[in-house]
Short mmCIF file of C-alpha atoms in Angstrom, two decimals:
data_model
loop_
_atom_site.label_atom_id
_atom_site.label_comp_id
_atom_site.label_asym_id
_atom_site.label_seq_id
_atom_site.Cartn_x
_atom_site.Cartn_y
_atom_site.Cartn_z
CA UNK I 1 110.76 60.64 29.38
CA UNK I 2 108.98 63.54 27.90
CA UNK I 3 109.96 67.19 28.82
CA UNK I 4 107.22 70.30 28.03
CA UNK I 5 108.56 72.94 27.51
CA UNK I 6 107.06 76.18 28.55
CA UNK I 7 106.19 78.40 25.06
CA UNK I 8 108.26 81.89 24.77
CA UNK I 9 106.96 84.21 25.89
CA UNK I 10 104.99 83.10 28.22
CA UNK I 11 105.46 82.31 32.43
CA UNK I 12 104.80 79.55 34.56
CA UNK I 13 101.47 80.32 36.64
CA UNK I 14 102.46 79.31 39.74
CA UNK I 15 106.16 78.64 40.56
CA UNK I 16 107.27 75.73 42.34
CA UNK I 17 107.84 77.76 45.57
CA UNK I 18 104.99 80.15 45.69
CA UNK I 19 102.54 77.86 47.21
CA UNK I 20 104.33 76.95 50.08
CA UNK I 21 105.66 80.68 50.84
CA UNK I 22 102.73 82.48 51.45
CA UNK I 23 101.61 79.15 53.47
CA UNK I 24 104.17 80.62 55.45
CA UNK I 25 103.18 83.65 55.55
CA UNK I 26 99.91 82.84 56.29
CA UNK I 27 101.65 80.35 59.07
CA UNK I 28 104.04 83.39 60.74
CA UNK I 29 100.76 85.68 61.24
CA UNK I 30 98.18 82.49 62.68
CA UNK I 31 100.68 81.26 64.72
CA UNK I 32 101.17 84.16 67.36
CA UNK I 33 97.92 85.57 67.03
CA UNK I 34 96.62 81.49 68.09
CA UNK I 35 99.68 82.19 70.96
CA UNK I 36 98.57 85.37 71.79
CA UNK I 37 94.66 84.14 72.55
CA UNK I 38 96.20 80.63 74.62
CA UNK I 39 97.84 82.56 76.75
CA UNK I 40 95.37 84.89 77.54
CA UNK I 41 93.24 82.36 77.89
CA UNK I 42 95.90 80.59 79.95
CA UNK I 43 95.39 84.31 82.35
CA UNK I 44 91.86 83.38 82.91
CA UNK I 45 92.78 79.64 84.20
CA UNK I 46 95.38 80.94 86.75
CA UNK I 47 91.85 82.27 88.41
CA UNK I 48 89.61 81.71 91.09
CA UNK I 49 87.84 79.23 91.49
CA UNK I 50 90.88 77.25 90.58
CA UNK I 51 93.90 77.77 92.99
CA UNK I 52 96.05 78.18 90.15
CA UNK I 53 97.60 81.88 90.38
CA UNK I 54 101.24 80.10 89.28
CA UNK I 55 99.89 79.84 85.72
CA UNK I 56 99.91 83.91 85.40
CA UNK I 57 103.45 83.90 85.70
CA UNK I 58 103.76 81.68 81.82
CA UNK I 59 101.27 83.20 80.46
CA UNK I 60 102.74 87.04 80.28
CA UNK I 61 105.85 84.96 79.58
CA UNK I 62 104.81 83.88 76.60
CA UNK I 63 103.17 87.37 75.99
CA UNK I 64 106.19 88.71 76.44
CA UNK I 65 107.23 86.56 73.71
CA UNK I 66 105.20 87.35 71.45
CA UNK I 67 105.18 91.57 71.91
CA UNK I 68 109.18 91.96 71.70
CA UNK I 69 110.56 93.61 68.94
CA UNK I 70 106.93 93.69 67.06
CA UNK I 71 105.27 96.95 65.56
CA UNK I 72 102.78 98.64 68.44
CA UNK I 73 100.27 97.89 65.74
CA UNK I 74 101.22 93.88 65.57
CA UNK I 75 101.27 94.34 69.69
CA UNK I 76 97.49 96.21 69.84
CA UNK I 77 96.44 93.65 67.52
CA UNK I 78 98.19 90.93 69.66
CA UNK I 79 96.90 92.30 72.98
CA UNK I 80 93.40 92.51 72.23
CA UNK I 81 93.47 88.36 71.05
CA UNK I 82 95.06 87.65 74.30
CA UNK I 83 92.50 90.09 75.99
CA UNK I 84 89.77 88.20 74.28
CA UNK I 85 91.70 84.89 75.54
CA UNK I 86 91.12 86.45 78.89
CA UNK I 87 88.60 88.38 79.43
CA UNK I 88 85.80 85.88 77.16
CA UNK I 89 85.94 83.36 79.58
CA UNK I 90 86.16 85.34 82.89
CA UNK I 91 82.88 87.32 82.34
CA UNK I 92 81.08 84.72 80.78
CA UNK I 93 78.57 84.72 84.11
CA UNK I 94 77.84 88.46 83.22
CA UNK I 95 74.89 86.38 80.66
CA UNK I 96 73.52 83.85 82.33
CA UNK I 97 70.81 85.70 82.09
CA UNK I 98 71.21 88.29 79.42
CA UNK I 99 72.42 86.22 76.41
CA UNK I 100 75.60 86.19 75.13
CA UNK I 101 74.90 89.97 73.40
CA UNK I 102 76.12 92.08 76.19
CA UNK I 103 78.98 89.05 77.53
CA UNK I 104 81.07 89.48 74.11
CA UNK I 105 80.66 92.92 73.85
CA UNK I 106 81.50 93.48 77.12
CA UNK I 107 84.79 91.33 77.12
CA UNK I 108 85.26 93.59 73.56
CA UNK I 109 85.42 96.72 74.90
CA UNK I 110 87.44 94.97 78.01
CA UNK I 111 89.78 93.56 75.21
CA UNK I 112 90.59 96.95 73.88
CA UNK I 113 92.08 98.15 77.36
CA UNK I 114 94.74 94.95 76.80
CA UNK I 115 95.46 96.33 73.43
CA UNK I 116 96.63 99.88 73.97
CA UNK I 117 98.43 97.87 76.99
CA UNK I 118 100.28 95.43 74.62
CA UNK I 119 100.98 98.29 71.77
CA UNK I 120 102.97 99.97 74.40
CA UNK I 121 104.79 96.78 75.21
CA UNK I 122 105.97 96.16 72.10
CA UNK I 123 107.17 100.16 72.00
CA UNK I 124 109.19 99.80 74.96
CA UNK I 125 110.39 95.95 74.51
CA UNK I 126 114.07 97.08 73.26
CA UNK I 127 114.83 99.07 76.19
CA UNK I 128 117.10 98.21 78.70
CA UNK I 129 115.10 96.58 81.62
CA UNK I 130 112.24 96.51 79.62
CA UNK I 131 110.02 94.33 81.47
CA UNK I 132 110.05 97.43 84.39
CA UNK I 133 107.95 99.43 81.99
CA UNK I 134 106.47 96.19 80.19
CA UNK I 135 105.02 95.66 83.48
CA UNK I 136 103.86 99.51 84.30
CA UNK I 137 102.12 100.45 81.57
CA UNK I 138 100.40 97.03 82.16
CA UNK I 139 99.20 98.70 85.80
CA UNK I 140 98.88 101.65 83.34
CA UNK I 141 96.14 99.93 81.43
CA UNK I 142 94.44 98.58 84.23
CA UNK I 143 94.22 101.66 85.88
CA UNK I 144 92.73 102.92 82.86
CA UNK I 145 89.91 99.93 82.72
CA UNK I 146 88.93 100.65 85.91
CA UNK I 147 87.83 104.72 85.51
CA UNK I 148 86.47 104.82 81.77
CA UNK I 149 84.58 104.13 80.53
CA UNK I 150 80.78 104.64 82.79
CA UNK I 151 82.99 104.82 85.77
CA UNK I 152 85.27 101.98 85.14
CA UNK I 153 85.50 98.08 85.45
CA UNK I 154 88.36 96.45 87.36
CA UNK I 155 87.20 92.85 87.28
CA UNK I 156 90.29 90.65 86.22
CA UNK I 157 92.36 92.43 88.07
CA UNK I 158 95.98 90.53 87.89
CA UNK I 159 95.88 90.84 91.90
CA UNK I 160 92.38 88.92 91.66
CA UNK I 161 94.33 86.24 90.46
CA UNK I 162 96.61 86.10 93.73
CA UNK I 163 94.46 85.38 96.71
CA UNK I 164 96.20 81.93 97.63
CA UNK I 165 99.69 83.08 95.15
CA UNK I 166 103.14 83.95 97.35
CA UNK I 167 103.16 87.38 96.15
CA UNK I 168 99.80 88.63 98.10
CA UNK I 169 101.80 89.82 100.89
CA UNK I 170 102.47 92.77 98.07
CA UNK I 171 98.90 93.53 98.69
CA UNK I 172 99.99 95.16 102.03
CA UNK I 173 102.24 96.84 100.61
CA UNK I 174 101.42 98.29 98.05
CA UNK I 175 97.52 97.73 96.95
CA UNK I 176 95.95 95.87 94.13
CA UNK I 177 98.59 97.67 91.39
CA UNK I 178 101.72 96.39 93.17
CA UNK I 179 100.54 93.35 93.42
CA UNK I 180 99.18 93.25 90.22
CA UNK I 181 102.71 94.87 88.69
CA UNK I 182 104.94 92.31 90.68
CA UNK I 183 102.74 89.03 89.17
CA UNK I 184 102.86 90.86 85.47
CA UNK I 185 107.42 91.88 86.25
CA UNK I 186 107.89 88.16 86.49
CA UNK I 187 105.91 86.94 83.97
CA UNK I 188 108.18 89.20 81.56
CA UNK I 189 110.77 88.74 83.78
CA UNK I 190 110.85 84.98 83.09
CA UNK I 191 110.51 85.03 79.89
CA UNK I 192 113.98 87.51 79.54
CA UNK I 193 115.52 84.67 81.77
CA UNK I 194 115.12 82.47 78.85
CA UNK I 195 115.75 84.37 76.19
CA UNK I 196 119.41 85.59 77.29
CA UNK I 197 119.63 82.16 77.93
CA UNK I 198 118.91 80.42 74.28
CA UNK I 199 120.87 83.82 73.12
CA UNK I 200 124.41 82.51 75.07
CA UNK I 201 123.74 79.32 74.42
CA UNK I 202 123.40 80.33 71.04
CA UNK I 203 126.35 82.49 70.21
CA UNK I 204 128.60 81.66 73.44
CA UNK I 205 128.13 85.41 74.45
CA UNK I 206 126.06 86.39 77.51
CA UNK I 207 124.98 90.34 77.75
CA UNK I 208 125.01 90.80 80.96
CA UNK I 209 123.25 93.38 81.26
CA UNK I 210 119.76 92.30 79.81
CA UNK I 211 120.10 88.86 82.40
CA UNK I 212 120.55 91.24 85.26
CA UNK I 213 117.51 93.06 84.01
CA UNK I 214 115.51 89.68 83.47
CA UNK I 215 117.45 87.98 86.90
CA UNK I 216 116.66 90.91 89.11
CA UNK I 217 113.04 91.35 87.13
CA UNK I 218 112.52 87.54 89.15
CA UNK I 219 114.18 87.88 91.55
CA UNK I 220 112.78 91.27 93.43
CA UNK I 221 108.89 90.50 93.27
CA UNK I 222 109.37 87.05 95.20
CA UNK I 223 112.26 88.89 97.81
CA UNK I 224 109.34 91.82 98.93
CA UNK I 225 106.74 88.99 98.84
CA UNK I 226 109.10 87.85 101.43
CA UNK I 227 109.85 90.85 102.83
CA UNK I 228 105.71 92.06 103.38
CA UNK I 229 105.05 88.66 105.18
CA UNK I 230 105.48 90.81 108.33
CA UNK I 231 102.85 93.42 107.58
CA UNK I 232 99.90 90.39 107.37
CA UNK I 233 98.62 89.93 111.63
CA UNK I 234 95.49 88.55 112.24
CA UNK I 235 96.19 89.20 116.08
CA UNK I 236 93.31 91.68 117.55
CA UNK I 237 94.49 94.99 118.39
CA UNK I 238 90.87 95.93 119.84
CA UNK I 239 90.17 92.73 121.42
CA UNK I 240 86.83 90.93 119.47
CA UNK I 241 83.73 90.25 118.20
CA UNK I 242 81.68 87.58 117.69
CA UNK I 243 80.11 88.08 114.35
CA UNK I 244 76.89 86.36 111.97
CA UNK I 245 77.16 85.67 108.61
CA UNK I 246 73.07 85.21 107.47
CA UNK I 247 72.50 83.45 103.99
CA UNK I 248 69.08 82.77 103.49
CA UNK I 249 68.71 81.97 100.04
CA UNK I 250 66.53 82.37 97.17
CA UNK I 251 63.55 81.23 96.11
CA UNK I 252 64.84 80.48 92.60
CA UNK I 253 67.94 81.83 90.38
CA UNK I 254 67.72 84.12 87.83
CA UNK I 255 66.72 88.08 87.43
CA UNK I 256 63.40 87.08 89.03
CA UNK I 257 64.61 86.18 92.14
CA UNK I 258 62.74 88.16 94.26
CA UNK I 259 60.06 88.18 91.78
CA UNK I 260 57.58 86.73 94.82
CA UNK I 261 57.30 89.13 96.90
CA UNK I 262 58.67 89.10 100.46
CA UNK I 263 59.96 85.52 99.83
CA UNK I 264 64.11 86.64 100.39
CA UNK I 265 62.98 88.72 103.48
CA UNK I 266 61.04 85.78 105.12
CA UNK I 267 64.16 83.54 103.81
CA UNK I 268 66.37 85.98 105.37
CA UNK I 269 64.70 86.35 108.68
CA UNK I 270 63.57 82.18 109.09
CA UNK I 271 67.40 81.66 109.53
CA UNK I 272 68.32 84.39 111.59
CA UNK I 273 65.34 82.78 113.93
CA UNK I 274 66.77 79.20 113.31
CA UNK I 275 70.39 80.70 114.32
CA UNK I 276 68.01 82.65 117.44
CA UNK I 277 66.91 79.36 118.43
CA UNK I 278 70.56 77.61 118.20
CA UNK I 279 72.22 80.22 120.93
CA UNK I 280 69.27 79.91 123.30
CA UNK I 281 69.33 76.29 123.40
CA UNK I 282 73.48 76.73 123.72
CA UNK I 283 74.08 74.84 120.42
CA UNK I 284 75.61 78.03 119.04
CA UNK I 285 77.57 81.43 120.19
CA UNK I 286 75.47 84.65 120.91
CA UNK I 287 76.48 87.07 118.19
CA UNK I 288 77.72 90.70 118.69
CA UNK I 289 76.36 91.43 115.11
CA UNK I 290 74.73 90.37 112.40
CA UNK I 291 75.42 90.31 108.54
CA UNK I 292 72.54 90.32 105.73
CA UNK I 293 73.69 90.15 102.54
CA UNK I 294 72.61 92.71 99.92
CA UNK I 295 68.80 92.24 99.07
CA UNK I 296 67.83 90.44 101.91
CA UNK I 297 64.72 92.67 102.26
CA UNK I 298 63.19 92.43 98.54
CA UNK I 299 60.43 95.16 98.74
CA UNK I 300 61.18 98.34 100.84
CA UNK I 301 60.87 98.34 105.33
CA UNK I 302 60.47 101.60 105.43
CA UNK I 303 56.86 102.03 103.14
CA UNK I 304 55.32 98.13 103.90
CA UNK I 305 54.84 97.62 107.51
CA UNK I 306 54.33 93.87 107.04
CA UNK I 307 58.62 93.89 105.59
CA UNK I 308 58.81 95.68 108.75
CA UNK I 309 57.69 93.59 111.37
CA UNK I 310 59.32 90.72 109.53
CA UNK I 311 62.97 92.25 110.50
CA UNK I 312 61.89 94.01 113.64
CA UNK I 313 61.18 89.97 114.69
CA UNK I 314 63.83 88.92 113.24
CA UNK I 315 66.29 91.56 115.53
CA UNK I 316 64.39 90.89 118.56
CA UNK I 317 64.61 87.59 118.11
CA UNK I 318 68.50 87.24 118.17
CA UNK I 319 69.16 90.15 120.58
CA UNK I 320 72.39 92.26 118.31
CA UNK I 321 72.35 95.10 116.14
CA UNK I 322 71.41 93.85 111.79
CA UNK I 323 72.55 94.65 108.92
CA UNK I 324 70.17 95.04 105.76
CA UNK I 325 69.89 95.00 102.75
CA UNK I 326 67.12 96.50 101.09
CA UNK I 327 66.33 98.16 97.81
CA UNK I 328 64.68 101.47 98.59
CA UNK I 329 62.38 103.96 97.18
CA UNK I 330 63.68 107.59 98.88
CA UNK I 331 62.56 110.71 97.70
CA UNK I 332 61.96 110.19 94.15
CA UNK I 333 65.33 108.06 94.13
CA UNK I 334 66.18 104.58 93.75
CA UNK I 335 68.80 103.50 96.55
CA UNK I 336 70.42 99.33 96.95
CA UNK I 337 71.01 100.74 100.61
CA UNK I 338 72.30 98.65 104.14
CA UNK I 339 70.17 99.79 106.86
CA UNK I 340 71.01 99.14 110.29
CA UNK I 341 68.65 97.93 112.32
CA UNK I 342 68.17 97.75 116.31
CA UNK I 343 66.26 95.15 117.77
CA UNK I 344 65.02 97.75 120.22
CA UNK I 345 65.20 101.12 118.24
CA UNK I 346 64.34 99.78 114.56
CA UNK I 347 66.33 101.46 112.17
CA UNK I 348 68.47 103.97 112.96
CA UNK I 349 71.32 104.34 110.57
CA UNK I 350 71.87 104.01 106.21
CA UNK I 351 74.49 103.42 104.15
CA UNK I 352 73.50 103.65 100.23
CA UNK I 353 75.92 101.76 97.55
CA UNK I 354 77.75 104.51 95.82
CA UNK I 355 79.19 102.30 93.12
CA UNK I 356 76.61 100.95 91.43
CA UNK I 357 76.46 98.88 87.93
CA UNK I 358 76.40 99.72 84.47
CA UNK I 359 74.11 98.32 82.56
CA UNK I 360 72.72 95.97 86.27
CA UNK I 361 71.87 99.01 88.17
CA UNK I 362 71.65 101.95 85.36
CA UNK I 363 71.31 101.72 81.99
CA UNK I 364 74.21 104.58 80.13
CA UNK I 365 72.76 105.00 76.82
CA UNK I 366 69.71 104.13 77.58
CA UNK I 367 68.15 105.13 74.18
CA UNK I 368 70.85 103.51 71.79
CA UNK I 369 70.48 100.67 74.26
CA UNK I 370 66.48 100.57 73.72
CA UNK I 371 67.20 101.41 69.62
CA UNK I 372 69.24 98.14 69.34
CA UNK I 373 67.32 96.16 71.48
CA UNK I 374 64.11 97.62 73.99
CA UNK I 375 64.08 93.61 75.76
CA UNK I 376 67.86 95.37 78.00
CA UNK I 377 66.05 98.37 78.29
CA UNK I 378 63.01 96.70 80.43
CA UNK I 379 65.63 94.88 82.49
CA UNK I 380 66.81 97.42 84.34
CA UNK I 381 63.67 99.92 83.97
CA UNK I 382 64.76 102.74 86.42
CA UNK I 383 68.43 103.42 87.37
CA UNK I 384 69.01 103.30 91.13
CA UNK I 385 70.58 106.53 92.73
CA UNK I 386 74.50 106.74 93.97
CA UNK I 387 75.12 107.45 97.37
CA UNK I 388 78.18 109.78 98.18
CA UNK I 389 79.32 108.47 101.93
CA UNK I 390 81.14 105.68 102.29
CA UNK I 391 79.28 103.45 105.40
CA UNK I 392 81.27 102.81 108.22
CA UNK I 393 78.22 101.50 110.69
CA UNK I 394 79.06 101.08 114.76
CA UNK I 395 77.44 98.06 115.83
CA UNK I 396 77.66 96.76 119.36
CA UNK I 397 80.77 99.27 119.82
CA UNK I 398 82.39 97.55 116.80
CA UNK I 399 82.69 99.81 113.44
CA UNK I 400 81.74 97.75 110.42
CA UNK I 401 82.68 98.85 106.84
CA UNK I 402 80.38 98.69 104.44
CA UNK I 403 81.26 97.72 100.69
CA UNK I 404 78.19 96.60 98.60
CA UNK I 405 78.83 93.61 96.50
CA UNK I 406 80.48 95.23 93.44
CA UNK I 407 82.66 97.70 94.96
CA UNK I 408 84.86 95.33 95.76
CA UNK I 409 86.35 95.16 92.74
CA UNK I 410 87.27 99.30 93.11
CA UNK I 411 90.48 100.34 95.10
CA UNK I 412 88.89 103.77 96.37
CA UNK I 413 85.33 101.92 97.66
CA UNK I 414 87.00 99.72 100.11
CA UNK I 415 89.80 101.89 101.30
CA UNK I 416 87.68 104.91 102.52
CA UNK I 417 85.43 102.56 105.12
CA UNK I 418 89.38 101.42 106.58
CA UNK I 419 90.08 105.17 107.35
CA UNK I 420 86.44 106.62 108.25
CA UNK I 421 87.46 103.84 111.20
CA UNK I 422 86.25 100.37 110.05
CA UNK I 423 87.87 97.59 112.26
CA UNK I 424 86.25 94.94 109.86
CA UNK I 425 84.67 95.13 106.81
CA UNK I 426 81.26 93.48 105.33
CA UNK I 427 80.99 92.68 101.92
CA UNK I 428 77.00 91.97 101.49
CA UNK I 429 76.58 91.05 97.89
CA UNK I 430 73.79 89.30 96.22
CA UNK I 431 74.99 86.94 93.14
CA UNK I 432 71.02 84.88 92.28
CA UNK I 433 70.88 86.44 89.01
CA UNK I 434 74.45 85.23 87.98
CA UNK I 435 73.31 81.53 88.72
CA UNK I 436 75.85 78.56 89.74
CA UNK I 437 79.01 80.42 87.84
CA UNK I 438 82.71 81.26 88.75
CA UNK I 439 81.02 84.95 89.53
CA UNK I 440 80.75 84.41 93.55
CA UNK I 441 83.78 82.29 93.58
CA UNK I 442 85.95 85.32 91.65
CA UNK I 443 83.92 88.09 94.49
CA UNK I 444 84.98 85.55 96.90
CA UNK I 445 89.03 86.38 95.86
CA UNK I 446 88.53 89.76 95.72
CA UNK I 447 87.25 90.38 98.77
CA UNK I 448 90.50 87.89 100.72
CA UNK I 449 92.91 89.81 98.85
CA UNK I 450 90.95 93.11 100.32
CA UNK I 451 91.93 91.54 103.92
CA UNK I 452 95.52 91.91 103.69
CA UNK I 453 95.69 94.89 101.61
CA UNK I 454 94.14 96.55 104.53
CA UNK I 455 94.41 94.01 107.74
CA UNK I 456 90.91 93.85 108.04
CA UNK I 457 88.94 90.88 108.94
CA UNK I 458 86.23 90.43 105.84
CA UNK I 459 83.16 89.10 105.92
CA UNK I 460 80.55 88.60 102.83
CA UNK I 461 77.04 87.37 103.35
CA UNK I 462 75.27 86.18 99.93
CA UNK I 463 72.12 85.86 99.00
CA UNK I 464 72.79 82.43 97.80
CA UNK I 465 76.28 82.08 98.64
CA UNK I 466 79.62 81.64 98.66
CA UNK I 467 79.33 83.17 102.00
CA UNK I 468 82.25 83.26 103.92
CA UNK I 469 84.71 84.91 106.71
CA UNK I 470 87.89 85.77 105.73
CA UNK I 471 90.81 86.66 108.52
CA UNK I 472 93.29 89.20 107.71
CA UNK I 473 95.74 87.15 106.64
CA UNK I 474 93.46 86.53 104.25
CA UNK I 475 92.46 82.71 104.12
CA UNK I 476 89.01 81.66 104.89
CA UNK I 477 87.63 80.12 108.25
CA UNK I 478 84.31 79.68 107.46
CA UNK I 479 81.81 79.65 104.39
CA UNK I 480 78.72 77.51 102.64
CA UNK I 481 77.56 76.38 100.02
CA UNK I 482 75.58 77.58 97.14
CA UNK I 483 72.15 78.19 96.85
CA UNK I 484 71.55 76.72 101.08
CA UNK I 485 70.38 78.87 104.01
CA UNK I 486 73.31 78.47 106.32
CA UNK I 487 74.64 80.82 108.78
CA UNK I 488 78.14 81.55 109.92
CA UNK I 489 79.20 82.44 113.42
CA UNK I 490 82.39 83.31 114.18
CA UNK I 491 84.79 85.13 117.09
CA UNK I 492 87.26 87.14 114.73
CA UNK I 493 89.99 90.19 115.58
CA UNK I 494 88.68 93.41 115.47
CA UNK I 495 92.33 95.94 113.61
CA UNK I 496 92.78 100.31 113.48
CA UNK I 497 95.77 99.71 112.94
CA UNK I 498 96.71 100.77 108.91
CA UNK I 499 99.04 99.08 106.19
CA UNK I 500 101.23 101.09 103.77
CA UNK I 501 98.79 100.47 101.57
CA UNK I 502 96.01 101.91 102.72
CA UNK I 503 97.87 104.86 104.26
CA UNK I 504 99.57 105.59 100.04
CA UNK I 505 96.10 104.72 98.67
CA UNK I 506 96.49 105.48 95.08
CA UNK I 507 100.28 106.62 94.67
CA UNK I 508 101.73 103.30 94.51
CA UNK I 509 99.33 103.57 91.34
CA UNK I 510 100.19 106.75 90.21
CA UNK I 511 103.91 105.95 90.32
CA UNK I 512 103.52 103.25 87.88
CA UNK I 513 101.56 105.34 85.66
CA UNK I 514 104.07 107.78 85.63
CA UNK I 515 106.91 104.83 84.95
CA UNK I 516 104.85 103.71 82.10
CA UNK I 517 104.37 107.70 80.69
CA UNK I 518 108.32 107.70 81.35
CA UNK I 519 109.35 104.12 79.77
CA UNK I 520 107.24 105.27 76.67
CA UNK I 521 108.24 108.82 76.37
CA UNK I 522 112.10 106.66 75.99
CA UNK I 523 110.66 104.35 73.50
CA UNK I 524 109.08 107.00 71.04
CA UNK I 525 112.12 109.66 71.25
CA UNK I 526 114.69 106.13 70.68
CA UNK I 527 112.45 105.62 67.70
CA UNK I 528 112.42 108.89 66.55
CA UNK I 529 116.29 109.27 66.94
CA UNK I 530 116.62 106.05 65.18
CA UNK I 531 114.56 107.08 62.24
CA UNK I 532 116.71 110.12 61.91
CA UNK I 533 120.24 108.65 61.79
CA UNK I 534 118.81 106.62 59.11
#
């Protein structure tokens, strides 16, 4: 056996334990980071078109596990990774035609709000009843994301993934903030129950306050959802109306869906006339109301006599008022407009879209964006202008609220139509620019949540699919395929009563934001007192 001695004055350059210790440190950092991204991905999988709504609960349970007891800085970093894991796949449709740059930039910016929520959750995670404060902080993050920057981007609110879930009736109680809060609370509560149970098994001691807080965090949302079920009703209060939803399809996918002059208009007129022929032949019920999608007239019917003649002919053939989506130039402004077209009088009313899409319908920071990539500025050559008033059309005696496409993601834009008297809601949309992506299914789920939130039938006429008719209980009674010409005709209930969510408006959200602020203030104060004692 040979023994090698270390010379006096020299040290071993790499002690045997150094490499394993360094590896453990890296491993301790990488595992939580990977788990945060994967739990965000799990949250994405819970969203439509999948019906795996319940996966949101383990996603937030893992998120709670990762954040509890950490510093706010660690919470910020892990929250950002959770946000990227969720939002990158959820919003991939935004890059279908414009490439990965805008998609990645949008997800990266929106994930900052999740990161801030993560920092807050970490800060409150040692408070008694921490799942309540943590869920309120998540809701506060969603509230901020729905308002800034550029009027906000609420896409991906937790509520919009719950159209098939047991918590859905809570939308009628307190809107999307209460529905989302309940889901997040239940997820954090599941982790707290598991944590306290494992601790009790290890130590033989049950921390009763923590156990009660965890159990209540799981039980209360579930009990509240069951208790809210009577708020969900499809009973006709003001009679019924027979609606026809027209999907004319488009000549091609992509940003140039309307590049062939009048093609989209001709497609929708042709489908309406086909339905009229079926009605005359007794193969379809005669509609009281006909609803066309956003951008269904790809040229301005007020300045193009040929377009006006096409719409006039279709309206006369079906013998019912038609809501037509058009791009209209008026007084130097470009407007995304719904036009109420009477079969005898022609255009009699309009609604101008109020919540227009940044980087789609107008370009914020145009000079800066142009400096980065001048091709992006050419995609939005002229900015659309915003409307100022809620849209409610009186169609054959029925009050129809109008929520154009992107507006369905905004609580106020939908609620305003109901408080203005809408007996049913129409969400005319155009998703031709997003191909066969998940976007149309995500938007359909939003409309289902809105139906329950305000207890109204919701119709979704879309240029290229999926168009649908949704009952006030959130069930889809009829729908089309994608990129096909089709029409849906159905007698639907009309309702005028207001749910608690409609009456309360923004108040539940304000209450949850204040609760988040209170919990955060408590955590900061506790931290200051703890440092002072040391």
